mmCIF file of C-alpha atoms and ligand atoms in Angstrom:
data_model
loop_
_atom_site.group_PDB
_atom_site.id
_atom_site.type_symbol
_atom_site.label_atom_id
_atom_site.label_comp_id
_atom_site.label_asym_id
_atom_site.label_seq_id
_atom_site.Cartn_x
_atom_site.Cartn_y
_atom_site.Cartn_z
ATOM 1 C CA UNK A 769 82.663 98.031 110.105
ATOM 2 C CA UNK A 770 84.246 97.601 106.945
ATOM 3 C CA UNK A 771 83.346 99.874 103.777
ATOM 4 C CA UNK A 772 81.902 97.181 101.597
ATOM 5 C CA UNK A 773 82.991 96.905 98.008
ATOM 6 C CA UNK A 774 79.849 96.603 96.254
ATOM 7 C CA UNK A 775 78.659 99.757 97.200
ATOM 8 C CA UNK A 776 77.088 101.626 94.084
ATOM 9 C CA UNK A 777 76.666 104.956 93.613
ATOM 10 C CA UNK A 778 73.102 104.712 94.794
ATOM 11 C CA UNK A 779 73.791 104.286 98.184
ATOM 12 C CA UNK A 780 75.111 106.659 100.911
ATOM 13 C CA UNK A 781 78.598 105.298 102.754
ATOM 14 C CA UNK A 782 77.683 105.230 106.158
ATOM 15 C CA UNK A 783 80.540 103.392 107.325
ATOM 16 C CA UNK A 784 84.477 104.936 107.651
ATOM 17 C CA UNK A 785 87.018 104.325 104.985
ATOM 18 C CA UNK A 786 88.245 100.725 104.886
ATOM 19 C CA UNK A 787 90.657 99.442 101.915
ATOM 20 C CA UNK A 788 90.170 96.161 100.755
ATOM 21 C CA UNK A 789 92.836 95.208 102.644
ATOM 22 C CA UNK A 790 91.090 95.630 106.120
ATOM 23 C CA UNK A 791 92.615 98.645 106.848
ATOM 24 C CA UNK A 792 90.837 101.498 108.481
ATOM 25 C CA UNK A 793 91.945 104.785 106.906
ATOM 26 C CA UNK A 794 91.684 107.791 109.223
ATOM 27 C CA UNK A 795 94.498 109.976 108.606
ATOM 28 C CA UNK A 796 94.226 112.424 105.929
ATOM 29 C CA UNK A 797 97.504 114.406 104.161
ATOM 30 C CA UNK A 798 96.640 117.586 102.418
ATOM 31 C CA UNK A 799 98.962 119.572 100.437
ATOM 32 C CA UNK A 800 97.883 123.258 99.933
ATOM 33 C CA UNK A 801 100.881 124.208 97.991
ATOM 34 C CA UNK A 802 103.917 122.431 95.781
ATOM 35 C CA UNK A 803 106.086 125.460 96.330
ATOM 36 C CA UNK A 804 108.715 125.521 98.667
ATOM 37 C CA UNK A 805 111.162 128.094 99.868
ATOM 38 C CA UNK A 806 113.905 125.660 100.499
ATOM 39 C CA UNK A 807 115.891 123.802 98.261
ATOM 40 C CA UNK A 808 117.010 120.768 100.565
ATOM 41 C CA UNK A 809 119.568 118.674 98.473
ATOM 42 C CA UNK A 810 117.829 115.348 99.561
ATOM 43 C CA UNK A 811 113.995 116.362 98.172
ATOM 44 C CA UNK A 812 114.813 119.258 95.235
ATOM 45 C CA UNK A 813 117.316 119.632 92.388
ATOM 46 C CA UNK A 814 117.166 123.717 92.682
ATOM 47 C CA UNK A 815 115.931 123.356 88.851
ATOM 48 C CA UNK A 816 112.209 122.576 88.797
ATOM 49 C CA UNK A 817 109.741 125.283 90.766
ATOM 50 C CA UNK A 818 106.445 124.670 91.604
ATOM 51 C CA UNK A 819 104.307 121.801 89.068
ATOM 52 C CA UNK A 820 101.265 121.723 89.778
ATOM 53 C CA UNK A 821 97.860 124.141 90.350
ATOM 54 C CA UNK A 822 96.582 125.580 93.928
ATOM 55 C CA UNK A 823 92.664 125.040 94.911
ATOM 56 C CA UNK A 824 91.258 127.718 96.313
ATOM 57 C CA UNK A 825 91.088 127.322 100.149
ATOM 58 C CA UNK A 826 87.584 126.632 100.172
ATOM 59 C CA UNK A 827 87.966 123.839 97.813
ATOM 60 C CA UNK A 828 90.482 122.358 99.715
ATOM 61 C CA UNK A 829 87.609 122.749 102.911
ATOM 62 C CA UNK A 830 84.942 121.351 101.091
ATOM 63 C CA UNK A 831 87.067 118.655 99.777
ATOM 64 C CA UNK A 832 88.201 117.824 103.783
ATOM 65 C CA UNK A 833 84.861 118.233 104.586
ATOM 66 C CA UNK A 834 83.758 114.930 102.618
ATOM 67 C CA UNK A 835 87.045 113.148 103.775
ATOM 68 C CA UNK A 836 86.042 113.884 107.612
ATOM 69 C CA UNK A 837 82.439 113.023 106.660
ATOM 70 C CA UNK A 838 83.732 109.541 106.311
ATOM 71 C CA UNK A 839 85.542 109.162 109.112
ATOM 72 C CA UNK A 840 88.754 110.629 109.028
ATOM 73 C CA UNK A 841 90.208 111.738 112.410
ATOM 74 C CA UNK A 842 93.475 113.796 111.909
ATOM 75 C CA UNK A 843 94.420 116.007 108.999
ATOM 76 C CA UNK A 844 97.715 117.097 108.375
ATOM 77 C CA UNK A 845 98.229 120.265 106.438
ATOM 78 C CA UNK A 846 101.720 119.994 104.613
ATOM 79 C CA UNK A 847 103.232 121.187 101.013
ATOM 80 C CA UNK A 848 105.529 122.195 99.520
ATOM 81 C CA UNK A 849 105.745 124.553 102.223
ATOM 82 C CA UNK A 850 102.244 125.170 103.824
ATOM 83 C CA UNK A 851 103.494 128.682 105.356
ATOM 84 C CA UNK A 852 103.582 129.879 102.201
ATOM 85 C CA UNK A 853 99.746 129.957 100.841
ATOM 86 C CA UNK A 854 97.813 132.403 101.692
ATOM 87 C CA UNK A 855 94.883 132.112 103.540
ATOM 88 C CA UNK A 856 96.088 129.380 105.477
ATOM 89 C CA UNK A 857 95.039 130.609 108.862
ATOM 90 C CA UNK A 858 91.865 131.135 107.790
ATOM 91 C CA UNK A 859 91.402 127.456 106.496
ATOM 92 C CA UNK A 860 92.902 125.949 110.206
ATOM 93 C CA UNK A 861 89.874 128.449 111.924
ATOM 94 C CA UNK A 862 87.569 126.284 109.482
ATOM 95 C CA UNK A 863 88.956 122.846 110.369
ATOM 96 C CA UNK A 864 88.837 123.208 113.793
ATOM 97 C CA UNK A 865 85.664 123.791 114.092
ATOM 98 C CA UNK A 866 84.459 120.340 112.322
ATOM 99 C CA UNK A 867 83.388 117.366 113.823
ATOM 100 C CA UNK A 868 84.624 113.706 113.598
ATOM 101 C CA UNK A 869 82.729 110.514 112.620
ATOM 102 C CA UNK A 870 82.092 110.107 116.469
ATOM 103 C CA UNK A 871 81.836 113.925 117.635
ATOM 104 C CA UNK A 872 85.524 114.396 118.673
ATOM 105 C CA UNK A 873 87.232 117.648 117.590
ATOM 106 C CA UNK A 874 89.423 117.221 114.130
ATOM 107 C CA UNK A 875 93.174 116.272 115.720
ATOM 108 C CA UNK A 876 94.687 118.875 113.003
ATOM 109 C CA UNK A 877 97.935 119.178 112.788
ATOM 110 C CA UNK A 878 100.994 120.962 109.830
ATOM 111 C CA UNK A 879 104.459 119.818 109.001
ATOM 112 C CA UNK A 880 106.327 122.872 107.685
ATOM 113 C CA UNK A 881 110.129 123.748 107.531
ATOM 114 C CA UNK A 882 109.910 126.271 110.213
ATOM 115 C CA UNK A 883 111.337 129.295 108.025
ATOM 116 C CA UNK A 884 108.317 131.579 108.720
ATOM 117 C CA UNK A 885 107.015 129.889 111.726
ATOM 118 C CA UNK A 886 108.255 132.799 114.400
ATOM 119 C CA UNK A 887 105.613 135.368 112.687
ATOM 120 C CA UNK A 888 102.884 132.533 112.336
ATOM 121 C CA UNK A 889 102.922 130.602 115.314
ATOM 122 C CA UNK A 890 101.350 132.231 117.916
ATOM 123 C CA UNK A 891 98.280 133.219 115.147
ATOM 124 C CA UNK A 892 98.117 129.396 113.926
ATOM 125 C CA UNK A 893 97.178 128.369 117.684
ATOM 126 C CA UNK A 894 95.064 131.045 117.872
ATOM 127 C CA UNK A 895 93.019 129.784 114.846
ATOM 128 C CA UNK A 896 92.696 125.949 116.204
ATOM 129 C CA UNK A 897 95.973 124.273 115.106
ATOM 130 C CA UNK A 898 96.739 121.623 117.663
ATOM 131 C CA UNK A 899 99.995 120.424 116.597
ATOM 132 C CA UNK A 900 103.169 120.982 114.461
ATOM 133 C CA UNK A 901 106.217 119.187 113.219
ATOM 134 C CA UNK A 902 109.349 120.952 112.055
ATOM 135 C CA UNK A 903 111.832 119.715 109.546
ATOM 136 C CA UNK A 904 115.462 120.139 110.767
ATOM 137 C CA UNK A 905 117.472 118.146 109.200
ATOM 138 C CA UNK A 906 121.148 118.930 110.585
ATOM 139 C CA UNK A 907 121.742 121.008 114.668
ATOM 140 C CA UNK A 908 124.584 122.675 113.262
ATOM 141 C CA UNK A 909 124.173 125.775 111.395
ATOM 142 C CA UNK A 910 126.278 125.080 108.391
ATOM 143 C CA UNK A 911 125.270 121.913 107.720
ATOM 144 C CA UNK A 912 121.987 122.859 108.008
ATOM 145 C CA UNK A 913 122.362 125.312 105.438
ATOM 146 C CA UNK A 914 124.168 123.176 102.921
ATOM 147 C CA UNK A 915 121.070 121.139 103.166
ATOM 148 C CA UNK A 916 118.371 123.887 102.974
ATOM 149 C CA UNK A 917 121.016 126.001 100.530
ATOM 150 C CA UNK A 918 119.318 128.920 102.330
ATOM 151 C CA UNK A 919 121.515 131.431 104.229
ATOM 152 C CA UNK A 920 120.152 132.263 107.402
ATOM 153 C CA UNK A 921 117.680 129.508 107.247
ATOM 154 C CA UNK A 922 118.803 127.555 110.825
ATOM 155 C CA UNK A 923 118.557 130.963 112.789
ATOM 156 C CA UNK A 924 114.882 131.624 111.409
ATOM 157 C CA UNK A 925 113.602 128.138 111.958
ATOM 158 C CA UNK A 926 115.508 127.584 115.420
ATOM 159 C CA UNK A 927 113.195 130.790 116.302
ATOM 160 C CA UNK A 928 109.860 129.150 114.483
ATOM 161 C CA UNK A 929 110.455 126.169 116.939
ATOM 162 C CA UNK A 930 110.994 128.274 120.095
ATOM 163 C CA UNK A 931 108.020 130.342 119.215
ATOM 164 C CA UNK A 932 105.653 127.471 118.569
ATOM 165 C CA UNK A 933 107.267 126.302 121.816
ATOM 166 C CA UNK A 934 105.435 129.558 123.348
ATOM 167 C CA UNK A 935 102.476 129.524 121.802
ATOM 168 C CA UNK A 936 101.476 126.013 123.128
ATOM 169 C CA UNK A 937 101.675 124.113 119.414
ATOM 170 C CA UNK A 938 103.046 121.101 121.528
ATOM 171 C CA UNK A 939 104.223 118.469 121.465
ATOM 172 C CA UNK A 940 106.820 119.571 118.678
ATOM 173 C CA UNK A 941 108.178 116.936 116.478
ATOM 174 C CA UNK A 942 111.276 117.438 114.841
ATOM 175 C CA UNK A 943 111.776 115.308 111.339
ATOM 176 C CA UNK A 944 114.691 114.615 110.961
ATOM 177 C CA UNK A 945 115.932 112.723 107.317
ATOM 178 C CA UNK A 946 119.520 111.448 107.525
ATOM 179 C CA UNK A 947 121.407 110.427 104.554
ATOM 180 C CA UNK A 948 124.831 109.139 104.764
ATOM 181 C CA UNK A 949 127.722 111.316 103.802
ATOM 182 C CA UNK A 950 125.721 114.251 104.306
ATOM 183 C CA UNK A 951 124.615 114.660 107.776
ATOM 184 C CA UNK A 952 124.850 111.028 109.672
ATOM 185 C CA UNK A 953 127.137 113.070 111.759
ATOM 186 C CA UNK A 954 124.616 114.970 113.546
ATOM 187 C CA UNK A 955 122.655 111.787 114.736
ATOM 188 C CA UNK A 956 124.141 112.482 118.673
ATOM 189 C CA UNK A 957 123.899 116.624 118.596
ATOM 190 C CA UNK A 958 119.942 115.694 117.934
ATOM 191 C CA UNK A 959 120.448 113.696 121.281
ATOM 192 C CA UNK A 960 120.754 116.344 122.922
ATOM 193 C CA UNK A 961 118.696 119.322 120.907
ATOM 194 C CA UNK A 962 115.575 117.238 121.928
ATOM 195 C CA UNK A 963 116.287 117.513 125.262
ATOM 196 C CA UNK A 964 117.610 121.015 125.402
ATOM 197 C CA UNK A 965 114.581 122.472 123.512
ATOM 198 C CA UNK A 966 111.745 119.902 124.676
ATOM 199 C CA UNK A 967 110.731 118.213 121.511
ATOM 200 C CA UNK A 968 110.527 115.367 120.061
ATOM 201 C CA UNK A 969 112.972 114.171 117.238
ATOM 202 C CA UNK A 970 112.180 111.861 114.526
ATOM 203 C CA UNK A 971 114.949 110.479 111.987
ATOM 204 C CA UNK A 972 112.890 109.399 109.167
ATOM 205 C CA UNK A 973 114.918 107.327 106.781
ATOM 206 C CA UNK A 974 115.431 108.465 103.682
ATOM 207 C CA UNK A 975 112.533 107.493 100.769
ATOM 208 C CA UNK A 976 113.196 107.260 96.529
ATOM 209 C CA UNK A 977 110.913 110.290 96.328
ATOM 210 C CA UNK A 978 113.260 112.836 95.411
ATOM 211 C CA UNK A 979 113.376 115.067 92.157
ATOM 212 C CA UNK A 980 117.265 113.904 91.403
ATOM 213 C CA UNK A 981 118.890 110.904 91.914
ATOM 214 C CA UNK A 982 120.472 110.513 94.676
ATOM 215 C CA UNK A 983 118.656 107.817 96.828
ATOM 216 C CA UNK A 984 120.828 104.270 96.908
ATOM 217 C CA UNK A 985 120.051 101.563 99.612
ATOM 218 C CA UNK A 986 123.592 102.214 100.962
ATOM 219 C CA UNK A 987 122.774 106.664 101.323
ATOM 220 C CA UNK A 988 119.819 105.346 103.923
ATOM 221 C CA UNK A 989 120.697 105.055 107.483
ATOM 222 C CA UNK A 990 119.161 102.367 108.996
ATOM 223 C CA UNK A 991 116.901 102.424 112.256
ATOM 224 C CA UNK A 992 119.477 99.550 113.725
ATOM 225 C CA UNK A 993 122.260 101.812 113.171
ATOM 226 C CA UNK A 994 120.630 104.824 114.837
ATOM 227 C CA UNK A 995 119.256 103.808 118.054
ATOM 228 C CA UNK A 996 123.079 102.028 118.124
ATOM 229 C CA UNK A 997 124.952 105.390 117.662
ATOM 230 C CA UNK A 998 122.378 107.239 119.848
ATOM 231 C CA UNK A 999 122.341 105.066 122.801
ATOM 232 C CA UNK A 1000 125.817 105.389 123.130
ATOM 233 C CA UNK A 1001 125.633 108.891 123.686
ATOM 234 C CA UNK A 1002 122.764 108.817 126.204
ATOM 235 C CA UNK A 1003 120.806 104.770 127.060
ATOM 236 C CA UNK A 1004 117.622 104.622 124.961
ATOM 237 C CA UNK A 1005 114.518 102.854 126.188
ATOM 238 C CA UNK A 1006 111.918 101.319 123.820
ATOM 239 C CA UNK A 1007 108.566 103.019 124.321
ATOM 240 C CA UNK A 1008 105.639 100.934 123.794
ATOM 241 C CA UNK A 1009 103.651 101.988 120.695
ATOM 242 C CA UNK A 1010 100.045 103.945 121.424
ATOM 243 C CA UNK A 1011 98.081 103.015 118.530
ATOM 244 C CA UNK A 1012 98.806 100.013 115.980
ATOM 245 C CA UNK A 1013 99.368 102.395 113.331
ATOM 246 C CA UNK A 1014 101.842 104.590 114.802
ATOM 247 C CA UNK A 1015 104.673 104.994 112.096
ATOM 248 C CA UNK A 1016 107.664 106.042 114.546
ATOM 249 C CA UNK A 1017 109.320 103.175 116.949
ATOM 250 C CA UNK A 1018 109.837 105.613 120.020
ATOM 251 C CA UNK A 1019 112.091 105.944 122.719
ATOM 252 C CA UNK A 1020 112.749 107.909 125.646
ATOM 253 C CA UNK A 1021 116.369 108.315 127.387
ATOM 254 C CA UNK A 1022 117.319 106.434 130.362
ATOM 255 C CA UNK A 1023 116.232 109.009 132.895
ATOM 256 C CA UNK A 1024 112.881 109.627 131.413
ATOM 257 C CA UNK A 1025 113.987 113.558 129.617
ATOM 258 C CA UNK A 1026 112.951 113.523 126.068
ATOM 259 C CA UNK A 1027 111.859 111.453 123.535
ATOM 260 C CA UNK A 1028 113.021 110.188 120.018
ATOM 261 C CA UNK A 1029 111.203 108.310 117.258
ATOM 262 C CA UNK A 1030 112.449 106.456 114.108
ATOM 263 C CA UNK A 1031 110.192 106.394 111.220
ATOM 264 C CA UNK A 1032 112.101 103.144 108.862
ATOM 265 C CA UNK A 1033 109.379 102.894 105.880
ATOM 266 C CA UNK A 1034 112.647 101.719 103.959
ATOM 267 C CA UNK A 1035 114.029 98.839 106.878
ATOM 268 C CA UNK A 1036 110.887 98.277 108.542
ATOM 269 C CA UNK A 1037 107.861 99.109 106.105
ATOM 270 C CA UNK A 1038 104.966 100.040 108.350
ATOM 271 C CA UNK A 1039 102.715 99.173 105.246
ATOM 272 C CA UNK A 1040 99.869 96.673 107.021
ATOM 273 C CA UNK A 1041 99.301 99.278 109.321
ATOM 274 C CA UNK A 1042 99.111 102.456 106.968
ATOM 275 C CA UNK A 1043 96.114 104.156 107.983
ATOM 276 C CA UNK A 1044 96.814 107.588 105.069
ATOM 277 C CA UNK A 1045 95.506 108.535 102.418
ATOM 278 C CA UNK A 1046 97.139 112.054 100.818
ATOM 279 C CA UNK A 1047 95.247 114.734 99.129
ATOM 280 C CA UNK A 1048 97.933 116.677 96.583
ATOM 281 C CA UNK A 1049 97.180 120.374 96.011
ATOM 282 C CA UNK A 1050 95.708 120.011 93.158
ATOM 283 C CA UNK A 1051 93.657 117.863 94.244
ATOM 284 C CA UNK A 1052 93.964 114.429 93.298
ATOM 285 C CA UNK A 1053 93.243 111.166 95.744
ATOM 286 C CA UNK A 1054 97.061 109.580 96.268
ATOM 287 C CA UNK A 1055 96.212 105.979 98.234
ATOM 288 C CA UNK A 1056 100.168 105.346 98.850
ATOM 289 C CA UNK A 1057 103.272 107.960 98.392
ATOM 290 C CA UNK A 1058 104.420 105.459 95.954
ATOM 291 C CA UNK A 1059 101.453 105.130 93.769
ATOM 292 C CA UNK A 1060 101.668 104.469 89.961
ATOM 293 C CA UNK A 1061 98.287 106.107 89.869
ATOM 294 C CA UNK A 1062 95.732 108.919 90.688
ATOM 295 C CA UNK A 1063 92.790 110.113 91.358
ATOM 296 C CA UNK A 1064 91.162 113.101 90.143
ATOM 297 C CA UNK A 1065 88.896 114.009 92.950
ATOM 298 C CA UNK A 1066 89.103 117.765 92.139
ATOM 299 C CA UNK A 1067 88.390 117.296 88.474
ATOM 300 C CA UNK A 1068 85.626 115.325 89.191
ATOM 301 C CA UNK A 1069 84.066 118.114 91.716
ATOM 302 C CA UNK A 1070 85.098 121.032 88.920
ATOM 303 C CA UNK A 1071 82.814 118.944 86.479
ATOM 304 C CA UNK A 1072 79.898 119.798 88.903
ATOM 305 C CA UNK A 1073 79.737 116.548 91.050
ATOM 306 C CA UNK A 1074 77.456 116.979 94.391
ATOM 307 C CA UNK A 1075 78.625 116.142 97.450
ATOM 308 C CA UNK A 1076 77.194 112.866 97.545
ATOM 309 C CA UNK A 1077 78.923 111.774 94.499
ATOM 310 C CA UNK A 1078 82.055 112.978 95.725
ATOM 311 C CA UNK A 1079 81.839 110.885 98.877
ATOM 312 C CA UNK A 1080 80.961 108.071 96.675
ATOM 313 C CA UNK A 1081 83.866 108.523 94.565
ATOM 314 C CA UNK A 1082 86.247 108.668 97.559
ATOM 315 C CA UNK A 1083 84.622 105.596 99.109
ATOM 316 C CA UNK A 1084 85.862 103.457 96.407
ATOM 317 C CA UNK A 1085 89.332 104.835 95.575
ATOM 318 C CA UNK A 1086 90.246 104.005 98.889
ATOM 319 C CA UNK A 1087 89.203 100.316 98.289
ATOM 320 C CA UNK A 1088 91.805 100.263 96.118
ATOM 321 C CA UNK A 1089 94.874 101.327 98.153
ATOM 322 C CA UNK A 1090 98.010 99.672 97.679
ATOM 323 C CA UNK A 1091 98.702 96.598 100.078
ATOM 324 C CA UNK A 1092 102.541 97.744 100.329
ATOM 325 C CA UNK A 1093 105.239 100.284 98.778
ATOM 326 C CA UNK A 1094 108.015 97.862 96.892
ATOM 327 C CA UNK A 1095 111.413 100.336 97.501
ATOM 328 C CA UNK A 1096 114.592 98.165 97.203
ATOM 329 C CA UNK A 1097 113.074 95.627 94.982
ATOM 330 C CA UNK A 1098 113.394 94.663 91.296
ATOM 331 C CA UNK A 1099 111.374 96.273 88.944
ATOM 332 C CA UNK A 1100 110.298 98.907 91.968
ATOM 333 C CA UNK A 1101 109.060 102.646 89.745
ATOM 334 C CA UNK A 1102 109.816 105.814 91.301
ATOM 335 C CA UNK A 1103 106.242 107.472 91.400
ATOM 336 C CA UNK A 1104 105.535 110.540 88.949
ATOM 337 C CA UNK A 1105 105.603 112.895 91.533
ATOM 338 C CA UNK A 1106 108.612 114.061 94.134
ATOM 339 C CA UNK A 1107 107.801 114.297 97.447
ATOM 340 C CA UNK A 1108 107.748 118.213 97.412
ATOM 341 C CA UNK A 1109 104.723 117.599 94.550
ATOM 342 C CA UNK A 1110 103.215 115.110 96.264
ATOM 343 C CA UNK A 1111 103.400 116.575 100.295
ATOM 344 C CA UNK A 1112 105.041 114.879 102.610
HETATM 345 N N1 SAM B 1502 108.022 121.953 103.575
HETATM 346 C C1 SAM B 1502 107.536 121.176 104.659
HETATM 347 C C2 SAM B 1502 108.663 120.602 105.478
HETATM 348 O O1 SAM B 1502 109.823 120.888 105.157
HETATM 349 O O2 SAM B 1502 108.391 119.890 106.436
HETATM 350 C C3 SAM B 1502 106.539 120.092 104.283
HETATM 351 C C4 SAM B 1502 106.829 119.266 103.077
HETATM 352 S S1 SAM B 1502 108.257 118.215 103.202
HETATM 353 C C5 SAM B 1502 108.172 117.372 101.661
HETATM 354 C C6 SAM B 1502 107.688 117.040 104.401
HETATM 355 C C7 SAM B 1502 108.717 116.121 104.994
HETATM 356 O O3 SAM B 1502 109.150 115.205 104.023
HETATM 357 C C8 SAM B 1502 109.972 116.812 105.509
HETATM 358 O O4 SAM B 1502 110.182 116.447 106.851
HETATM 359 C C9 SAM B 1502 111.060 116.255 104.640
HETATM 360 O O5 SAM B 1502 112.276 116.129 105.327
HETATM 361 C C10 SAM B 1502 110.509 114.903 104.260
HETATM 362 N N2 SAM B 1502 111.076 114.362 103.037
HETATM 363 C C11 SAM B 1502 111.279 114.967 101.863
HETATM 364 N N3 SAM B 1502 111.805 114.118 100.972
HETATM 365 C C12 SAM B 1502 111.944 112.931 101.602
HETATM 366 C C13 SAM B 1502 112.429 111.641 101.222
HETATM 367 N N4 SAM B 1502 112.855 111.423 99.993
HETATM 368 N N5 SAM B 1502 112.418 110.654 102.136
HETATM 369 C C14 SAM B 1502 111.956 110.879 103.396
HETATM 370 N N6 SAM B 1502 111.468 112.047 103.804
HETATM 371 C C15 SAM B 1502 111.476 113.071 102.934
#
């Protein structure tokens, strides 16, 4: 049923999060952190640390709380890098144990860069995570680390993926963002690290969200070009798509071993079937990783707001999400926030 738009504060929403645009939003993004222990050349310049404030964790869980009360399905936890806040086990044991709109268990899930993953893994499952997706952007070590400009950073996230391997966090995704010039040469080595260590790879193309300046239409690699340079290592086969808002086009090899998505919000904007809506760690509503605007949910529950009012307040800022990002157009503005700030 769709959220109507009349709704005043009065009233209770009893039905899920729809944006005026028909939309049924059930995903939820939550960024618990803007600090980051990489310094990937594509996201930060290496000058600017962390911007923005923490909640404390139970903020954040009363905050997700309202979100799930009105109907979201799936939370992501991401950052910054999530690994790095503490007390983030203990607010995964919390989310797993809430409910969905219809009864279902939370589908909870974290996108981290792997660094720390080895020691945290095995605890994470432990406390309810179902999920996670690791962000390797190169297969070969020195690449890798001119990207992360960490030493020793592919050896400690190679082991993060292994040991989330073991302790059943699965399937693992592997993002993946190529840029040209920089690493477009590991497109067939990712061939076959998905098949060698069982996960799934997605090349995301590459977004104007960083903190430099480096994005230009002709730095993106295309989705055509991709599945092209891939399926002439090994045949690719389309996959057809399980939900209608599934971001990634997906494809397993010709013989049915492995799997590998393309996520092309620049080619191929998925925007009529976005189903997000991002929380930043400080706490503000974000309807669209490009919006001009935001939405100060936390300030709003500092200032003593109940619950109710809260849920209200959510209700309606989603009725005003975006229809569609406009990257690669005239007169397109580069949000205020980097993707590290915002959580990708
Ligand atoms: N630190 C965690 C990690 O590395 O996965 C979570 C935050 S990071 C911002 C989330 C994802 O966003 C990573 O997979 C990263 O590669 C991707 N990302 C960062 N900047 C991007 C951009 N400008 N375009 C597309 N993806 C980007």
């Amino acid at each position: 049923m769709a959220a109507s738009l009349t709704s005043s504060p009065a009233e209770t929403p009893t039905a899920r999060l729809t944006d005026s645009h028909g939309r049924v939003i059930h995903d939820l993004r939550v960024s618990i952190t803007d600090r980051c222990n990489y310094k990937c050349v594509y996201c930060r310049t290496g000058e600017v640390g962390a911007q923005y404030p923490e909640l404390g964790i139970d903020e954040y869980l009363r905050l997700i709380r309202l979100f799930v009360s009105l109907g979201i399905t799936k939370v992501r936890l991401t950052g910054g890098e999530p690994l790095l806040r503490r007390g983030l086990v203990e607010l995964v044991k919390e989310l797993a144990s809430l409910r969905t709109f219809s009864g279902d268990p939370l589908d909870l899930a974290l996108t981290t860069n792997g660094h720390l993953l080895d020691g945290l893994a095995a605890p994470l499952k432990a406390a309810g995570l179902d999920r996670v997706t690791v962000s390797m952007d190169a297969v070969d070590e020195a690449t890798f680390e001119r990207i992360t400009r960490v030493p020793g950073s592919f050896r400690a996230v190679l082991a993060g993926v292994r040991a989330a391997r073991e302790a059943g966090l699965t399937p693992i995704k592997i993002n993946c963002v190529l840029l040209r010039g920089f690493n477009d040469d590991q497109v067939e080595g990712f061939a076959h690290f998905a098949r060698q260590e069982d996960v799934v790879v997605r090349f995301i193309e590459f977004m104007p969200l960083e903190e430099g300046r480096l994005w230009t239409p002709e730095i993106v690699v295309p989705l055509r070009e991709i599945v092209e340079r891939m399926g002439r290592v090994l045949p690719l086969v389309e996959l057809a798509p399980r939900e209608p808002s599934e971001t990634a086009r997906r494809y397993t090899f010709a013989d049915g071993k492995g799997e590998i998505g393309i996520i092309a919000p620049v080619t191929q904007a998925f925007c009529g079937a976005c189903s997000r809506v991002r929380l930043t760690s400080d706490g503000k509503i974000r309807t669209c990783l490009f919006s001009q605007v935001e939405h100060d949910l936390y300030g709003r529950m500092r200032s003593g707001a109940d619950d109710e009012e809260l849920r209200h307040y959510i209700f309606r800022t989603i009725q005003e999400k975006e229809a569609r990002h406009h990257i690669g157009e005239s007169g397109f503005l580069k949000p205020s926030r980097s993707m590290v700030h915002i959580g990708g």
